[in-house]
Phi, psi and omega in degrees: 000141172221155180278147177293163178308312177302313176298322174298310184304312180297319180299314178302309178300325182287317179304313190294314182298314181290327175295317177305306181303326180272358179071030181249145173244179180295324179293324177300307181298319179304312175301322173299329184250008176061039178226161174297150175304329177297329178290319178295320177302318174299321180291310184295327175278011174059034180245009186288340181083356179239111188296334183282336183300318176294331179289329174298317178292318177306310181300318182301314181291323178300314179300314176302319180295321175293323175295317185268356182060045180248133178282135178258160171287131184290144175278129185272326174269326177258086186228162181072199184270111177310331179294348175276355174261111186305327186278354184256140178272102179303331179295324178292319175298313181292330174300324177053044177240153171238128175259112182303329183283348175269356183276126179296139176229000000 
């Protein structure tokens, strides 16, 4: 499955806005996953080549928002339970880890 051009642009904007609302940058998120910020940038720009990674970052942002009581901009394309999407590997999402070597650069 792939996103339309409009969905891709909206998702990237939503990631950026939600990171801003939480006071996070790519390096902050990278530290949480033990990867360089450049890897997070690649994922947030939807260029990682691993479909599950944006969902992992989304989950991280949702968790942080709940902890900080911050309202996020809703994700329009990355919505619902990722386990309901047949093309995603729920085990990868549940592991909530990012392998920097698997990210396209």
